[in-house]
């Protein structure tokens, strides 16, 4: 099962293949996103970038850059 | 997994520049310490104030409103907090942030006002952008928005009895504006980019302060997420047209590679402001009164009135024109001429921030 990633304000969901030892920062890197530009929740809880991710996790990303 | 540097609980945030990690509880304490230090260091508020928080409905200004209301309830009984949202009328964007603003203001029990471009200027920003394009005016949407927003913010905050206006500009906004003004070779604007802005001498001018001046945007975002203030993301349809968009990407990439870049830029800015002031750049000149609208203005006619004349949404009669002082009349005549001229796009708004 992949790690599912949703970005607040964007339609749809992205999927990243899970690898052993994977962390939040790795998922962002794989999607080409800067960790400075998102606050990440893992399964509903805010986590730091070095938080390990499990197979089947859902990450919700809150954009840091303001839209105005 | 990162552990809180204070208590060892799982961290929700690591400040990569300092290496300090925080759990949720200690992040809130850290955030509060940081903002209070800015308020003290730059003497942003006195013990008795009516603070009008300028709110866009985005995460930063809502975080500021939430934080100041809670701070005043616990530690500053002499503060009265009000909120003001300037609704420029961008369809598909502003209506969502207005809804969130009204929900949060209601939950906090804060009195608020919404000032609409259409009520004060007769037109929404969308309509103004269209009018400007039809007349071939050389401005980007962010220019109109910035000028009229600042104009209304001052005027309506004063009507609300504000002794000070607090805006949600964060450290990221500030260093982006700094870089934009360096590129524009505009040192007057750099000199005025401190956490307190505005001349205090004119009776119609309300002092503006930026309590999040030393707080990273990632931290204001986290504060908003943790307090349930950030439940949707909307992007201004004009945002990507501005130069700020590119500068922001560039600084964020640098920060990713070299954590601490933004703090270093802020320190550089504070040094630059000190050096510029010593050299007399950006010194507060005599602030006069706009000959057309009566608002405070550094020039005989304020920028908001000039833009309205160029857009053709402010008429100045022959009789009125004759009665104006010479310098003001010249500015109005020039604006009337510009309203007929065609030109290319300019660089964008470099004077404040995105809000």
Short mmCIF file of C-alpha atoms in Angstrom, two decimals:
data_model
loop_
_atom_site.label_atom_id
_atom_site.label_comp_id
_atom_site.label_asym_id
_atom_site.label_seq_id
_atom_site.Cartn_x
_atom_site.Cartn_y
_atom_site.Cartn_z
CA UNK A 1 0.00 0.00 0.00
CA UNK A 2 1.33 3.44 -0.82
CA UNK A 3 1.51 6.49 1.43
CA UNK A 4 -1.34 8.77 0.45
CA UNK A 5 -0.72 12.52 0.38
CA UNK A 6 -3.32 15.26 0.19
CA UNK A 7 -2.54 18.99 0.01
CA UNK A 8 -5.10 21.33 1.57
CA UNK A 9 -6.75 23.37 -1.17
CA UNK A 10 -5.81 20.97 -3.97
CA UNK A 11 -8.16 18.49 -5.56
CA UNK A 12 -7.18 14.84 -5.56
CA UNK A 13 -4.57 12.83 -3.79
CA UNK A 14 -1.03 11.75 -4.58
CA UNK A 15 0.52 8.41 -3.77
CA UNK A 16 4.11 7.60 -2.88
CA UNK A 17 5.43 4.04 -2.80
CA UNK A 18 6.41 3.15 0.76
CA UNK A 19 9.99 2.10 1.50
CA UNK A 20 11.35 0.75 4.79
CA UNK A 21 12.74 3.52 7.02
CA UNK A 22 10.85 6.21 5.12
CA UNK A 23 10.28 9.57 6.86
CA UNK A 24 8.01 12.55 6.19
CA UNK A 25 10.94 14.49 4.66
CA UNK A 26 11.53 11.63 2.16
CA UNK A 27 7.89 11.70 1.05
CA UNK A 28 8.04 15.47 0.46
CA UNK A 29 11.32 15.15 -1.42
CA UNK A 30 9.86 12.47 -3.66
CA UNK A 31 6.99 14.80 -4.54
CA UNK A 32 9.42 17.66 -5.21
CA UNK A 33 8.08 19.73 -2.30
CA UNK A 34 10.08 21.92 0.09
CA UNK A 35 9.62 20.98 3.75
CA UNK A 36 9.73 24.66 4.65
CA UNK A 37 6.55 25.20 2.64
CA UNK A 38 4.26 22.69 4.42
CA UNK A 39 3.04 21.80 7.89
CA UNK A 40 2.40 18.05 7.84
CA UNK A 41 -0.17 16.00 9.73
CA UNK A 42 0.16 12.22 9.77
CA UNK A 43 -3.13 10.42 10.38
CA UNK A 44 -4.52 13.64 11.83
CA UNK A 45 -1.61 14.57 14.13
CA UNK A 46 0.94 17.31 13.43
CA UNK A 47 4.39 15.78 13.00
CA UNK A 48 7.97 16.92 12.48
CA UNK A 49 9.78 16.17 9.21
CA UNK A 50 11.81 13.28 10.57
CA UNK A 51 8.69 11.40 11.69
CA UNK A 52 8.70 7.83 10.28
CA UNK A 53 5.84 6.99 7.92
CA UNK A 54 4.16 3.61 7.74
CA UNK A 55 2.70 1.83 4.78
CA UNK A 56 -0.89 3.02 4.24
CA UNK A 57 -0.46 6.30 6.14
CA UNK A 58 -2.32 9.41 5.06
CA UNK A 59 -0.46 12.71 5.15
CA UNK A 60 -2.31 16.01 4.97
CA UNK A 61 -0.14 18.97 3.98
CA UNK A 62 -1.02 22.54 5.00
CA UNK A 63 0.64 25.05 2.65
CA UNK A 64 2.83 27.52 4.52
CA UNK A 65 3.02 30.00 1.67
CA UNK A 66 0.11 32.36 1.91
CA UNK A 67 -2.24 32.59 -0.98
CA UNK A 68 -2.64 36.33 -1.00
CA UNK B 1 11.95 10.67 15.70
CA UNK B 2 12.63 14.18 16.96
CA UNK B 3 11.91 14.77 20.63
CA UNK B 4 10.96 18.04 22.30
CA UNK B 5 14.13 19.80 23.49
CA UNK B 6 12.27 20.83 26.67
CA UNK B 7 10.36 17.72 27.81
CA UNK B 8 11.30 14.85 25.50
CA UNK B 9 7.76 14.27 24.15
CA UNK B 10 7.37 13.65 20.37
CA UNK B 11 8.10 16.89 18.53
CA UNK B 12 5.62 18.62 16.21
CA UNK B 13 8.19 21.13 15.02
CA UNK B 14 11.93 21.43 14.58
CA UNK B 15 13.39 24.87 13.99
CA UNK B 16 16.10 23.88 11.52
CA UNK B 17 18.07 27.08 12.00
CA UNK B 18 18.53 26.60 15.74
CA UNK B 19 18.05 22.82 15.97
CA UNK B 20 15.49 23.24 18.79
CA UNK B 21 12.53 20.82 18.73
CA UNK B 22 9.15 21.35 20.36
CA UNK B 23 6.14 19.27 21.32
CA UNK B 24 2.73 20.92 20.89
CA UNK B 25 2.68 22.45 24.39
CA UNK B 26 6.21 23.76 24.24
CA UNK B 27 5.74 25.04 20.69
CA UNK B 28 2.89 27.23 21.95
CA UNK B 29 5.16 28.54 24.71
CA UNK B 30 8.00 29.14 22.26
CA UNK B 31 5.67 30.97 19.83
CA UNK B 32 4.34 33.17 22.60
CA UNK B 33 7.84 33.96 23.90
CA UNK B 34 8.97 34.88 20.44
CA UNK B 35 6.06 37.24 19.65
CA UNK B 36 6.15 38.83 23.12
CA UNK B 37 9.87 39.46 22.70
CA UNK B 38 9.15 41.32 19.44
CA UNK B 39 6.38 43.36 21.08
CA UNK B 40 8.71 44.33 23.96
CA UNK B 41 11.85 44.88 21.92
CA UNK B 42 10.24 47.25 19.45
CA UNK B 43 7.71 48.72 21.94
CA UNK B 44 4.79 47.87 19.68
CA UNK B 45 2.04 48.41 22.25
CA UNK B 46 1.55 50.52 25.35
CA UNK B 47 -0.37 49.28 28.38
CA UNK B 48 -3.60 50.90 27.17
CA UNK B 49 -4.45 50.56 23.49
CA UNK B 50 -7.34 49.98 21.19
CA UNK B 51 -5.69 47.52 18.81
CA UNK B 52 -7.38 46.95 15.47
CA UNK B 53 -6.03 43.74 13.93
CA UNK B 54 -6.08 43.92 10.15
CA UNK B 55 -7.30 40.49 9.11
CA UNK B 56 -7.47 38.91 5.68
CA UNK B 57 -9.03 35.64 6.79
CA UNK B 58 -5.79 33.85 5.94
CA UNK B 59 -3.82 31.85 8.48
CA UNK B 60 -1.29 34.53 9.49
CA UNK B 61 -3.67 37.32 10.36
CA UNK B 62 -6.09 34.90 12.07
CA UNK B 63 -3.18 33.48 14.09
CA UNK B 64 -2.26 37.05 15.10
CA UNK B 65 -5.85 37.90 16.08
CA UNK B 66 -6.20 34.67 18.10
CA UNK B 67 -2.85 35.20 19.79
CA UNK B 68 -3.40 38.88 20.71
CA UNK B 69 -6.92 38.24 22.04
CA UNK B 70 -5.60 35.47 24.31
CA UNK B 71 -2.55 37.47 25.35
CA UNK B 72 -4.66 40.48 26.27
CA UNK B 73 -7.09 38.34 28.30
CA UNK B 74 -4.24 36.88 30.34
CA UNK B 75 -1.66 39.61 30.54
CA UNK B 76 -2.81 42.92 29.09
CA UNK B 77 -6.19 44.01 30.48
CA UNK B 78 -5.65 47.53 29.11
CA UNK B 79 -5.90 46.34 25.50
CA UNK B 80 -9.16 46.43 23.58
CA UNK B 81 -8.94 44.23 20.50
CA UNK B 82 -11.05 44.73 17.38
CA UNK B 83 -10.72 43.21 13.92
CA UNK B 84 -10.98 44.75 10.47
CA UNK B 85 -11.18 42.92 7.18
CA UNK B 86 -10.76 44.87 3.96
CA UNK B 87 -12.78 43.06 1.30
CA UNK B 88 -11.41 44.05 -2.09
CA UNK B 89 -13.94 41.83 -3.84
CA UNK B 90 -11.94 39.17 -5.65
CA UNK B 91 -14.47 36.59 -6.75
CA UNK B 92 -13.72 32.95 -5.99
CA UNK B 93 -11.28 33.94 -3.25
CA UNK B 94 -12.34 36.57 -0.78
CA UNK B 95 -15.79 35.16 -0.02
CA UNK B 96 -14.17 32.05 1.49
CA UNK B 97 -11.74 33.93 3.70
CA UNK B 98 -14.53 36.28 4.83
CA UNK B 99 -16.53 33.27 6.00
CA UNK B 100 -13.58 31.89 7.99
CA UNK B 101 -12.89 35.33 9.46
CA UNK B 102 -16.47 35.70 10.66
CA UNK B 103 -16.41 32.24 12.24
CA UNK B 104 -13.14 32.87 14.12
CA UNK B 105 -14.10 36.41 15.19
CA UNK B 106 -17.42 35.01 16.47
CA UNK B 107 -15.69 32.22 18.42
CA UNK B 108 -13.26 34.71 19.96
CA UNK B 109 -16.07 37.16 20.74
CA UNK B 110 -14.25 40.00 18.97
CA UNK B 111 -16.07 43.00 17.52
CA UNK B 112 -15.24 43.43 13.87
CA UNK B 113 -15.89 45.39 10.73
CA UNK B 114 -15.68 44.49 7.06
CA UNK B 115 -14.76 47.39 4.74
CA UNK B 116 -15.56 46.72 1.09
CA UNK B 117 -13.76 48.36 -1.85
CA UNK B 118 -17.12 48.62 -3.55
CA UNK B 119 -18.66 50.60 -0.67
CA UNK B 120 -15.78 53.04 -0.35
CA UNK B 121 -14.48 53.27 -3.92
CA UNK B 122 -17.57 52.31 -5.88
CA UNK B 123 -15.83 49.34 -7.54
CA UNK B 124 -14.41 45.94 -6.57
CA UNK B 125 -10.77 45.09 -7.32
CA UNK B 126 -11.86 42.83 -10.19
CA UNK B 127 -13.69 45.78 -11.75
CA UNK B 128 -10.76 48.13 -11.08
CA UNK B 129 -8.32 45.72 -12.77
CA UNK B 130 -10.62 45.59 -15.79
CA UNK B 131 -10.96 49.39 -15.92
CA UNK B 132 -7.16 49.77 -15.67
CA UNK B 133 -6.62 47.32 -18.53
CA UNK B 134 -9.21 49.10 -20.70
CA UNK B 135 -7.37 52.38 -20.17
CA UNK B 136 -3.97 50.78 -20.72
CA UNK B 137 -2.71 51.78 -17.26
CA UNK B 138 0.70 50.29 -16.50
CA UNK B 139 -0.21 48.69 -13.15
CA UNK B 140 -0.53 45.14 -11.93
CA UNK B 141 -3.48 44.09 -9.75
CA UNK B 142 -1.25 44.00 -6.63
CA UNK B 143 -0.52 47.71 -7.06
CA UNK B 144 -4.20 48.75 -6.97
CA UNK B 145 -4.90 46.29 -4.18
CA UNK B 146 -1.95 47.45 -2.06
CA UNK B 147 -2.64 51.18 -2.44
CA UNK B 148 -6.40 51.03 -1.83
CA UNK B 149 -6.06 48.46 0.96
CA UNK B 150 -3.62 50.64 2.91
CA UNK B 151 -5.82 53.66 2.30
CA UNK B 152 -8.93 51.93 3.64
CA UNK B 153 -7.09 50.21 6.48
CA UNK B 154 -5.98 53.56 7.88
CA UNK B 155 -9.25 55.33 7.29
CA UNK B 156 -11.57 52.63 8.68
CA UNK B 157 -9.30 51.76 11.63
CA UNK B 158 -9.39 55.44 12.59
CA UNK B 159 -13.20 55.39 12.33
CA UNK B 160 -13.10 52.39 14.70
CA UNK B 161 -11.16 54.43 17.25
CA UNK B 162 -7.90 52.50 16.80
CA UNK B 163 -4.80 53.76 18.57
CA UNK B 164 -2.75 51.21 16.64
CA UNK B 165 -3.26 48.74 13.76
CA UNK B 166 -1.57 45.32 13.93
CA UNK B 167 -0.94 43.46 10.68
CA UNK B 168 -0.11 39.78 10.18
CA UNK B 169 3.09 40.27 8.17
CA UNK B 170 5.52 37.54 9.20
CA UNK B 171 9.30 37.21 8.88
CA UNK B 172 8.99 35.57 5.45
CA UNK B 173 6.86 38.45 4.09
CA UNK B 174 9.33 40.99 5.43
CA UNK B 175 12.48 39.43 3.97
CA UNK B 176 10.72 38.92 0.61
CA UNK B 177 9.82 42.62 0.54
CA UNK B 178 13.42 43.44 1.52
CA UNK B 179 14.83 41.47 -1.43
CA UNK B 180 12.23 42.97 -3.81
CA UNK B 181 13.22 46.48 -2.74
CA UNK B 182 16.93 45.73 -3.08
CA UNK B 183 16.26 44.58 -6.65
CA UNK B 184 14.21 47.73 -7.23
CA UNK B 185 17.05 49.84 -5.76
CA UNK B 186 14.43 51.43 -3.51
CA UNK B 187 16.23 52.25 -0.25
CA UNK B 188 13.53 54.60 0.99
CA UNK B 189 11.22 51.62 1.19
CA UNK B 190 13.91 49.45 2.80
CA UNK B 191 14.39 52.15 5.45
CA UNK B 192 10.66 52.03 6.22
CA UNK B 193 10.50 48.23 6.52
CA UNK B 194 10.82 48.13 10.30
CA UNK B 195 8.22 46.55 12.63
CA UNK B 196 6.62 49.95 13.31
CA UNK B 197 5.59 52.07 10.38
CA UNK B 198 4.02 55.34 9.82
CA UNK B 199 4.49 58.89 10.93
CA UNK B 200 2.87 59.65 14.25
CA UNK B 201 2.66 63.40 13.70
CA UNK B 202 -0.45 63.51 11.47
CA UNK B 203 -3.67 63.31 13.50
CA UNK B 204 -5.36 61.20 10.80
CA UNK B 205 -2.65 58.58 10.72
CA UNK B 206 -2.91 55.40 12.77
CA UNK B 207 0.37 53.72 13.72
CA UNK B 208 0.92 50.29 12.09
CA UNK B 209 2.84 47.50 13.82
CA UNK B 210 3.91 43.98 12.83
CA UNK B 211 4.02 41.67 15.89
CA UNK B 212 4.98 38.61 13.75
CA UNK B 213 8.00 40.46 12.32
CA UNK B 214 10.46 37.95 13.81
CA UNK B 215 8.28 34.85 13.48
CA UNK B 216 8.73 32.43 10.57
CA UNK B 217 5.73 31.79 8.34
CA UNK B 218 6.05 28.07 9.05
CA UNK B 219 5.55 28.86 12.74
CA UNK B 220 2.50 31.09 12.21
CA UNK B 221 1.06 28.33 10.01
CA UNK B 222 1.66 25.71 12.69
CA UNK B 223 0.03 27.97 15.30
CA UNK B 224 -3.01 28.32 13.00
CA UNK B 225 -3.22 24.54 12.40
CA UNK B 226 -2.94 23.74 16.12
CA UNK B 227 -5.71 26.21 16.98
CA UNK B 228 -8.13 25.14 14.25
CA UNK B 229 -7.78 28.44 12.36
CA UNK B 230 -6.64 26.87 9.11
CA UNK B 231 -9.32 24.72 7.57
CA UNK B 232 -9.03 25.64 3.92
CA UNK B 233 -6.57 27.11 1.48
CA UNK B 234 -7.47 29.66 -1.14
CA UNK B 235 -5.07 31.34 -3.47
CA UNK B 236 -5.57 34.86 -4.73
CA UNK B 237 -5.98 34.53 -8.52
CA UNK B 238 -3.61 37.49 -8.97
CA UNK B 239 -0.87 36.17 -6.62
CA UNK B 240 1.24 34.46 -9.25
CA UNK B 241 1.40 37.61 -11.40
CA UNK B 242 3.54 39.38 -8.82
CA UNK B 243 7.31 39.35 -8.50
CA UNK B 244 6.89 38.25 -4.88
CA UNK B 245 5.95 34.76 -6.05
CA UNK B 246 9.37 34.17 -7.65
CA UNK B 247 11.33 35.78 -4.81
CA UNK B 248 9.53 33.61 -2.26
CA UNK B 249 10.43 30.39 -4.12
CA UNK B 250 14.03 31.50 -4.35
CA UNK B 251 14.34 32.32 -0.63
CA UNK B 252 12.57 29.08 0.38
CA UNK B 253 14.97 27.03 -1.76
CA UNK B 254 17.91 28.79 -0.15
CA UNK B 255 16.46 28.16 3.31
CA UNK B 256 16.05 24.44 2.50
CA UNK B 257 19.72 24.21 1.52
CA UNK B 258 21.04 26.59 4.17
CA UNK B 259 18.76 26.74 7.21
CA UNK B 260 18.91 30.16 8.86
CA UNK B 261 18.92 32.12 5.59
CA UNK B 262 15.72 33.96 6.55
CA UNK B 263 17.02 34.93 10.00
CA UNK B 264 20.22 36.17 8.37
CA UNK B 265 18.22 38.23 5.88
CA UNK B 266 16.23 39.78 8.71
CA UNK B 267 19.42 40.69 10.59
CA UNK B 268 20.77 42.18 7.37
CA UNK B 269 17.58 44.24 7.01
CA UNK B 270 17.77 45.59 10.56
CA UNK B 271 21.40 46.63 9.96
CA UNK B 272 20.42 48.23 6.64
CA UNK B 273 17.61 50.21 8.30
CA UNK B 274 20.02 51.51 10.94
CA UNK B 275 22.64 52.49 8.36
CA UNK B 276 20.06 54.14 6.10
CA UNK B 277 18.56 56.13 8.95
CA UNK B 278 21.99 57.36 9.97
CA UNK B 279 22.45 58.52 6.38
CA UNK B 280 19.10 60.31 6.50
CA UNK B 281 17.37 57.94 4.05
CA UNK B 282 13.72 57.24 4.79
CA UNK B 283 13.52 59.98 7.40
CA UNK B 284 9.97 60.97 8.12
CA UNK B 285 9.31 64.16 6.27
CA UNK B 286 6.46 66.48 6.99
CA UNK B 287 3.27 64.51 6.49
CA UNK B 288 0.64 66.59 4.85
CA UNK B 289 -2.99 66.13 3.97
CA UNK B 290 -4.25 65.04 0.57
CA UNK B 291 -5.85 68.04 -1.11
CA UNK B 292 -8.57 65.81 -2.57
CA UNK B 293 -9.67 63.37 0.15
CA UNK B 294 -8.19 64.85 3.31
CA UNK B 295 -6.34 61.67 4.31
CA UNK B 296 -2.71 61.86 5.47
CA UNK B 297 -0.31 61.87 2.54
CA UNK B 298 3.39 62.43 1.94
CA UNK B 299 2.48 64.24 -1.29
CA UNK B 300 0.01 67.04 -2.09
CA UNK B 301 -2.37 64.40 -3.50
CA UNK B 302 -2.35 60.84 -2.13
CA UNK B 303 -1.62 57.79 -4.26
CA UNK B 304 -5.15 56.42 -3.82
CA UNK B 305 -6.71 59.59 -5.25
CA UNK B 306 -4.21 59.71 -8.14
CA UNK B 307 -5.01 56.08 -9.04
CA UNK B 308 -8.73 56.78 -8.87
CA UNK B 309 -8.29 59.74 -11.21
CA UNK B 310 -6.20 57.63 -13.62
CA UNK B 311 -8.88 54.93 -13.54
CA UNK B 312 -11.59 57.49 -14.24
CA UNK B 313 -13.51 56.63 -11.08
CA UNK B 314 -12.87 59.95 -9.37
CA UNK B 315 -13.98 63.10 -11.12
CA UNK B 316 -12.39 66.43 -10.34
CA UNK B 317 -14.47 69.34 -11.59
CA UNK B 318 -12.92 72.34 -13.33
CA UNK B 319 -13.90 74.47 -10.38
CA UNK B 320 -12.33 72.08 -7.88
CA UNK B 321 -9.19 71.87 -9.99
CA UNK B 322 -8.86 75.66 -10.00
CA UNK B 323 -9.24 75.81 -6.23
CA UNK B 324 -6.41 73.30 -5.57
CA UNK B 325 -2.95 74.49 -4.50
CA UNK B 326 -0.50 74.66 -7.40
CA UNK B 327 1.47 71.46 -6.57
CA UNK B 328 -1.72 69.43 -6.12
CA UNK B 329 -3.20 70.78 -9.37
CA UNK B 330 -0.07 69.73 -11.28
CA UNK B 331 -0.33 66.19 -9.88
CA UNK B 332 -4.02 65.92 -10.79
CA UNK B 333 -3.40 67.21 -14.32
CA UNK B 334 -0.61 64.65 -14.76
CA UNK B 335 -2.90 61.86 -13.55
CA UNK B 336 -5.62 62.99 -15.95
CA UNK B 337 -3.11 62.85 -18.80
CA UNK B 338 -1.88 59.39 -17.73
CA UNK B 339 -5.43 58.13 -17.77
CA UNK B 340 -5.39 58.60 -21.53
CA UNK B 341 -1.89 57.23 -22.12
CA UNK B 342 -1.08 53.61 -22.95
CA UNK B 343 1.85 51.79 -21.33
CA UNK B 344 3.41 48.42 -20.47
CA UNK B 345 3.20 46.54 -17.15
CA UNK B 346 5.35 47.63 -14.23
CA UNK B 347 7.14 45.52 -11.64
CA UNK B 348 4.41 45.14 -9.04
CA UNK B 349 3.77 46.23 -5.48
CA UNK B 350 6.92 46.68 -3.46
CA UNK B 351 5.62 48.67 -0.58
CA UNK B 352 4.10 46.41 2.00
CA UNK B 353 3.33 42.78 1.73
CA UNK B 354 0.85 40.44 0.25
CA UNK B 355 -1.89 41.27 2.72
#
